[in-house]
Coordinates of C-alpha atoms in Angstrom, one line a residue:
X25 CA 78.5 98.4 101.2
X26 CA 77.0 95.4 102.5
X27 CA 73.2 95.6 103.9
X28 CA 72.4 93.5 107.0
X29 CA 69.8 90.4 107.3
X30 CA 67.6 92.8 109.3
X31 CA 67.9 96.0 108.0
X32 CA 65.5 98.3 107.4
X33 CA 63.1 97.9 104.6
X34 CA 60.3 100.1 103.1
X35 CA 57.4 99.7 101.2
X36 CA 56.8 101.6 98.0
X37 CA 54.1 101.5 95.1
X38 CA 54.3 98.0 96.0
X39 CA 57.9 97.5 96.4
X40 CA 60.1 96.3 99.1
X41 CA 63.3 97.8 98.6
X42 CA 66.2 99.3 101.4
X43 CA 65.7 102.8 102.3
X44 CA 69.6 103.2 100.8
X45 CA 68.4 101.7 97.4
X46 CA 66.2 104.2 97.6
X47 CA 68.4 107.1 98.2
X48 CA 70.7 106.2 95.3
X49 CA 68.0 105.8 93.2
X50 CA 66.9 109.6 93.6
X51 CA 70.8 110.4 93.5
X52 CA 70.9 108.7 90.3
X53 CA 68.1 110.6 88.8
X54 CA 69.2 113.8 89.7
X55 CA 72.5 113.3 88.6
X56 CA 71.1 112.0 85.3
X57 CA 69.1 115.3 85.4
X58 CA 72.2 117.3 85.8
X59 CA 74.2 116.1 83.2
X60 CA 71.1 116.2 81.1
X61 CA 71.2 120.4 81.5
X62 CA 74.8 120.2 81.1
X63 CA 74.8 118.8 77.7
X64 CA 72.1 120.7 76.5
X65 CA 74.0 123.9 77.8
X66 CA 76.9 122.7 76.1
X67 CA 75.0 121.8 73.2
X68 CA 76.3 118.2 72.4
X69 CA 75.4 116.2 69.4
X70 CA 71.9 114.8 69.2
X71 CA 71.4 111.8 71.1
X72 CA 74.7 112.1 72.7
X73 CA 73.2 113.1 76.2
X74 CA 70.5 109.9 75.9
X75 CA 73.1 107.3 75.2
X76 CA 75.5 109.0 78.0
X77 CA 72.9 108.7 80.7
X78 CA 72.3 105.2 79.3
X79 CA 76.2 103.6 79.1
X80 CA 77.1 105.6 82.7
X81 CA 74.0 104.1 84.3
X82 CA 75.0 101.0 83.5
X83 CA 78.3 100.5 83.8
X84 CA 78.4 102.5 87.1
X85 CA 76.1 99.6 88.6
X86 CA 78.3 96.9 87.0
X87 CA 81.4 98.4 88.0
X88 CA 80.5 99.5 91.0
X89 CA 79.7 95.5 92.2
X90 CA 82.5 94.0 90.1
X91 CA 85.0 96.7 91.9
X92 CA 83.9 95.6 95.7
X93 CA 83.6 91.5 94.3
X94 CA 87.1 92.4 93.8
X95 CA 88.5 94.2 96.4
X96 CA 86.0 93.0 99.1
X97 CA 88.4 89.8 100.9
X98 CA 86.1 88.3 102.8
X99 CA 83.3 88.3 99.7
X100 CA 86.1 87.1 96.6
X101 CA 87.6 84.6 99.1
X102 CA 84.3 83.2 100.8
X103 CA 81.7 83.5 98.3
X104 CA 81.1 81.5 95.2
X105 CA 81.1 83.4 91.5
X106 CA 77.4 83.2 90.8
X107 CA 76.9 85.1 94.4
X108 CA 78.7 88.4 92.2
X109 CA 75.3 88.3 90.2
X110 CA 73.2 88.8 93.6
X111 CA 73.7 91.8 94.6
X112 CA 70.3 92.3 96.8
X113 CA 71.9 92.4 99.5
X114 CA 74.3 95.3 98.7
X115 CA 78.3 95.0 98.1
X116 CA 79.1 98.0 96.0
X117 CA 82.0 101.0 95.7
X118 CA 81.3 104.1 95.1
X119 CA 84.8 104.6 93.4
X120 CA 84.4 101.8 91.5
X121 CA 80.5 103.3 90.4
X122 CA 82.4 106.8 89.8
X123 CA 85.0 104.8 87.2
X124 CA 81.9 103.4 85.4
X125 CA 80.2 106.7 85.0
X126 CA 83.4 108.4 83.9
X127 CA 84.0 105.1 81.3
X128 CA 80.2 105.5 80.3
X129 CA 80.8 108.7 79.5
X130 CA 83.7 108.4 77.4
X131 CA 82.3 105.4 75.3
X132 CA 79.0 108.0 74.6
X133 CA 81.1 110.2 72.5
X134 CA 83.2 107.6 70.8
X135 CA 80.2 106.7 69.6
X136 CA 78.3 109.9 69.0
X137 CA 81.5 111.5 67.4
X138 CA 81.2 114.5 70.5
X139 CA 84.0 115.6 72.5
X140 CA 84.9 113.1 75.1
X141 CA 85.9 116.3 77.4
X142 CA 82.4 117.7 77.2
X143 CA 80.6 114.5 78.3
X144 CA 83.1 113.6 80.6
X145 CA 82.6 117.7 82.1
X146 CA 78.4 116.8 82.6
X147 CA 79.1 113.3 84.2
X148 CA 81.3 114.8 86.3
X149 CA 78.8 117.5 87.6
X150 CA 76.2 115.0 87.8
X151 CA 78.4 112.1 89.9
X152 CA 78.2 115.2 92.6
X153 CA 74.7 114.7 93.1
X154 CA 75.3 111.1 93.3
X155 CA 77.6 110.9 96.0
X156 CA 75.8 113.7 98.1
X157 CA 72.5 111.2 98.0
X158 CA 75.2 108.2 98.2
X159 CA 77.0 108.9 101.5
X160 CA 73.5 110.3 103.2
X161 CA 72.3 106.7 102.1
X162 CA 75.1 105.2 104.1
X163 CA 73.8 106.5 107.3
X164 CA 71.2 104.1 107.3
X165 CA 73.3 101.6 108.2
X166 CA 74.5 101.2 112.0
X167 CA 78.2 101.6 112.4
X168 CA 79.0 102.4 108.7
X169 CA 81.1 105.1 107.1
X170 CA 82.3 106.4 111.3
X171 CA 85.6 107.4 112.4
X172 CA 87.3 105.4 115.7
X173 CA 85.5 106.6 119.0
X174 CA 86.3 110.2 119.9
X175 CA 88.1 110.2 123.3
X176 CA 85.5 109.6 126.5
X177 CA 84.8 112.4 127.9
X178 CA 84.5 114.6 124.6
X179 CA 81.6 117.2 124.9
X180 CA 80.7 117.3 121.2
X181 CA 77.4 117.5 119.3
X182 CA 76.1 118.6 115.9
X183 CA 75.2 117.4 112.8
X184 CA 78.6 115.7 111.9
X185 CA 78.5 113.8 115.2
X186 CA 77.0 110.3 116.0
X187 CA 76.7 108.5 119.2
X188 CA 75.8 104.7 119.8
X189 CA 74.2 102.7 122.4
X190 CA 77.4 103.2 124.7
X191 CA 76.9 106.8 124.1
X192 CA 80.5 107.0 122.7
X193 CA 80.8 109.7 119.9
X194 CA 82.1 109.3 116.8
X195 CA 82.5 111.4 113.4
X196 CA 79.6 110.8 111.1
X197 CA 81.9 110.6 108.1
X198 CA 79.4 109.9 105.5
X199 CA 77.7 113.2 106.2
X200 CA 81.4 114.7 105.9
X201 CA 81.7 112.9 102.7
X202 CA 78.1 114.3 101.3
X203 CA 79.0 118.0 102.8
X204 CA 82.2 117.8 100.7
X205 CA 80.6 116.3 97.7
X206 CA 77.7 119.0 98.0
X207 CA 80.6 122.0 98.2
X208 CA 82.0 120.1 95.0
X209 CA 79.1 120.2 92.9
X210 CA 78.6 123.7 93.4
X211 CA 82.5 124.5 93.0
X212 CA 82.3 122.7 89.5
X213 CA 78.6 124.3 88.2
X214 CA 80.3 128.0 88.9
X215 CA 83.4 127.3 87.3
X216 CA 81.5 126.1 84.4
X217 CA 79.6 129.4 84.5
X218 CA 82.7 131.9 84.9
X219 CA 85.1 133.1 82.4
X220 CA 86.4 131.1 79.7
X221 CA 86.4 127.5 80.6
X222 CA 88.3 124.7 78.1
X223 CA 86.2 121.7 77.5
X224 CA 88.1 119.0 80.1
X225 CA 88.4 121.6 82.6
X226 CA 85.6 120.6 84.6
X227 CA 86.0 116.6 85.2
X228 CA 89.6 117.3 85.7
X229 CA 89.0 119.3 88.3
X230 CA 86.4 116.7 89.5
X231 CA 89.9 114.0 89.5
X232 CA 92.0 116.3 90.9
X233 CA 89.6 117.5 94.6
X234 CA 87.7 114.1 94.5
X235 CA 90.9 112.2 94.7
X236 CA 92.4 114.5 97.8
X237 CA 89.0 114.3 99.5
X238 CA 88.6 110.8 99.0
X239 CA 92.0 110.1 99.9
X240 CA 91.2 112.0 104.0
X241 CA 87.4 110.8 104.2
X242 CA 88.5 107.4 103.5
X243 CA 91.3 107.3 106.2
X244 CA 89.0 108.9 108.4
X245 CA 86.4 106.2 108.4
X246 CA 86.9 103.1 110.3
X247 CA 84.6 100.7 109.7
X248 CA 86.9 98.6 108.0
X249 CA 85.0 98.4 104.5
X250 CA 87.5 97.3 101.4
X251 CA 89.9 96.8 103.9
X252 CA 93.4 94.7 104.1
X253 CA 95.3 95.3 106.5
X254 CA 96.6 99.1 106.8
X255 CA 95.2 99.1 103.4
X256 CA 92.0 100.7 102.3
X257 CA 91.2 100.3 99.0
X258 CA 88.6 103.0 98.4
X259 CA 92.0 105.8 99.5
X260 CA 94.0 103.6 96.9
X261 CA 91.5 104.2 94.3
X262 CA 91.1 108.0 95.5
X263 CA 94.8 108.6 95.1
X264 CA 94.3 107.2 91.6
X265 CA 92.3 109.5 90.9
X266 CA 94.3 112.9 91.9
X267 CA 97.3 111.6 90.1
X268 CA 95.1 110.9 87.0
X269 CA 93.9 114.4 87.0
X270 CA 97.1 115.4 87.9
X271 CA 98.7 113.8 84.6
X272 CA 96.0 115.0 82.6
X273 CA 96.5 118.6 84.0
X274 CA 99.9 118.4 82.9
X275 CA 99.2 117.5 79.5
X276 CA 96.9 120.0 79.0
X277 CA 99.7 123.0 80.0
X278 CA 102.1 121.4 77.0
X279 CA 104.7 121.3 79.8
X280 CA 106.5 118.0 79.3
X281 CA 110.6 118.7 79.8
X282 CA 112.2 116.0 82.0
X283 CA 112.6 118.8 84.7
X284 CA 109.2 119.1 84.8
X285 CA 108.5 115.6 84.9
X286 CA 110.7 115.2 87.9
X287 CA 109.3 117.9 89.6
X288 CA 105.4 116.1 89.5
X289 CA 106.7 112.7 90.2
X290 CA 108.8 114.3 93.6
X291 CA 105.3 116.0 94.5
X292 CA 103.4 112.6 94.3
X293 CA 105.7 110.8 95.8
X294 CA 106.5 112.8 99.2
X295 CA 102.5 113.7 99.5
X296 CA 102.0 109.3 98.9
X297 CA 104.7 109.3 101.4
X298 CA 103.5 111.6 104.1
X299 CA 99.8 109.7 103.9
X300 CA 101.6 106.4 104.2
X301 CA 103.3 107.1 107.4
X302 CA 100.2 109.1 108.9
X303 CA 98.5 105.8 108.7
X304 CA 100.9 104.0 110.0
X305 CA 101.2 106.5 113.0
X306 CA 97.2 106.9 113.2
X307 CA 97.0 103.3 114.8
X308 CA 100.6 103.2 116.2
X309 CA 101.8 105.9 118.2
X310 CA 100.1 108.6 120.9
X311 CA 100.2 111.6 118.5
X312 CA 97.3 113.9 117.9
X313 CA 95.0 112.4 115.6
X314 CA 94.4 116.1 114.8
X315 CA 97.5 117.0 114.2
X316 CA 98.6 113.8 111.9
X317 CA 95.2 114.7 109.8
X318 CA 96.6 118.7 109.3
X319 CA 99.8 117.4 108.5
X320 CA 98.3 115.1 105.3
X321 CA 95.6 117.6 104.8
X322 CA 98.9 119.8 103.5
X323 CA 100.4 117.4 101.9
X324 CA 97.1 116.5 100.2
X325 CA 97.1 120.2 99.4
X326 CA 100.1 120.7 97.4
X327 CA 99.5 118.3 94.3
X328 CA 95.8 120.1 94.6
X329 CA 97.5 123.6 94.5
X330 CA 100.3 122.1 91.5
X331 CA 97.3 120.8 89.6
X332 CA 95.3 124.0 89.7
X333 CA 98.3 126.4 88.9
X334 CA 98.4 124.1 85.5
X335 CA 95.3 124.2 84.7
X336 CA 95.2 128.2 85.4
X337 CA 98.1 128.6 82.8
X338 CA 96.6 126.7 80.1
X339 CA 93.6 128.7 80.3
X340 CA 95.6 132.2 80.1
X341 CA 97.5 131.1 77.4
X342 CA 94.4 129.9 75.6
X343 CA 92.8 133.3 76.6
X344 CA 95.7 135.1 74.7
X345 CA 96.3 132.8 71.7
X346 CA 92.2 133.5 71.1
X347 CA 92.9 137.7 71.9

């Protein structure tokens, strides 16, 4: 995320700051508030919560600028190193600011002596606020977070549709992104709430449908942010992030024969397979756009499906070894 010279700025108890400052900054503090309940629901150690909000507040800022000083080629090519501590201007990634949380989180109860799962279950409900207030943010920026122009002619409107000065229509996918991450936080507080949930349930469910949404909001943006190439970095880091929970999933069932092994690593690969070609093809050929996104929406779908189906078993076995 990179602010213009001219963008917007507002004035506040003083304070000039960027209206998308501003947005995070309330995202921040509810999320902080959500992980807050979380842990007191959960009934963490005292002081965990305090130094949780404290270490994921901090490293998601830092690694949130280190990750786009990074990735960004233009920024780690052009600009020198004391330019990564002025970050004024912007230059940040969200997935590299969810990585920092989740990190944050996991330092807290090393050092508190809690469960890493339970900390890591609150941070993850929290980050949902986050991003909601994130990816609204974005839309204060012209020309940020959009898909390519819909085809002229399209007779569209609504709240997921944008339009520029050319009157050309485009998908407003930073409001997709904040829908999705708005559906997410309420998946994960009512799974928290219903039936018997492990500790580590939660946040790995947060890896597992962060990573496949990330992985089609970030193809369908084209703005060319953290971009080389056919390469978008933010969809790398997204696919990370399914196969993480994906791993983690599987660990948790017990299930580690070499069949079984197999059987994951085929999954990964044809769905990282599929996506890869469906890029290639998205810029490429004449196909429906529509169609290439259902086809890696499905493939998408089946790690989620394989992950979830783990996670399920683990839980009934749990269930009968506590009957």
């Amino acid at each position: 995320m990179m602010l213009r010279e001219d963008a917007v700025r507002i004035s506040l108890l003083g304070m000039e700051m960027y209206p998308y400052g501003l947005c995070c900054a309330i995202g921040a503090a509810c999320a902080l508030a959500a992980a807050g309940v979380v842990c007191r629901v959960r009934k963490t150690r005292p002081g965990t919560a305090s130094l949780a909000c404290l270490l994921c507040l901090v490293l998601g800022i830092v690694c949130s600028r280190l990750a786009f000083c990074l990735l960004d080629q233009e920024f780690g090519s052009m600009i020198p190193f004391s330019a990564w501590f002025l970050a004024d201007r912007g230059g940040w990634s969200l997935f590299g600011a969810i990585g920092g949380v989740l990190l944050g989180a996991w330092l807290s109860a090393r050092i508190t002596g809690e469960k890493p799962a339970r900390i890591l279950d609150a941070a993850s409900v929290g980050m949902c606020l986050f991003i909601v207030a994130e990816r609204l943010a974005e839309g204060r920026i012209d020309g940020f977070n959009i898909s390519r122009s819909l085809p002229e002619g399209t007779r569209v409107g609504g709240f997921f549709i944008v339009k520029d000065a050319y009157d050309l229509s485009y998908l407003a996918t930073y409001r997709i992104a904040a829908a999705f991450a708005a559906v997410l936080f309420l998946v994960l507080a009512f799974s928290m709430l219903r039936g018997r949930r492990q500790d580590g349930d939660t946040w790995i469910q947060f890896l597992i449908l962060g990573g496949a949404g990330g992985i089609l909001l970030e193809s369908l943006r084209y703005d060319g942010f953290l971009e080389f190439s056919f390469v978008r970095f933010q969809q790398v880091l997204a696919a990370v992030m399914l196969v993480w929970g994906l791993v983690l999933a599987a660990r948790r069932s017990g299930r580690h024969g070499k069949g079984f092994v197999s059987g994951v690593t085929a999954v990964l690969v044809l769905a990282v397979g599929i996506c890869i070609g469906i890029e290639f093809a998205l810029d490429r050929t004449s196909l429906s756009h529509v169609l290439l996104y259902v086809v890696m929406a499905a493939a998408v779908a089946v790690p989620v499906v394989f992950g979830f189906i783990l996670l399920r078993r683990n839980n009934l076995t749990e269930g009968q070894n506590h009957s």
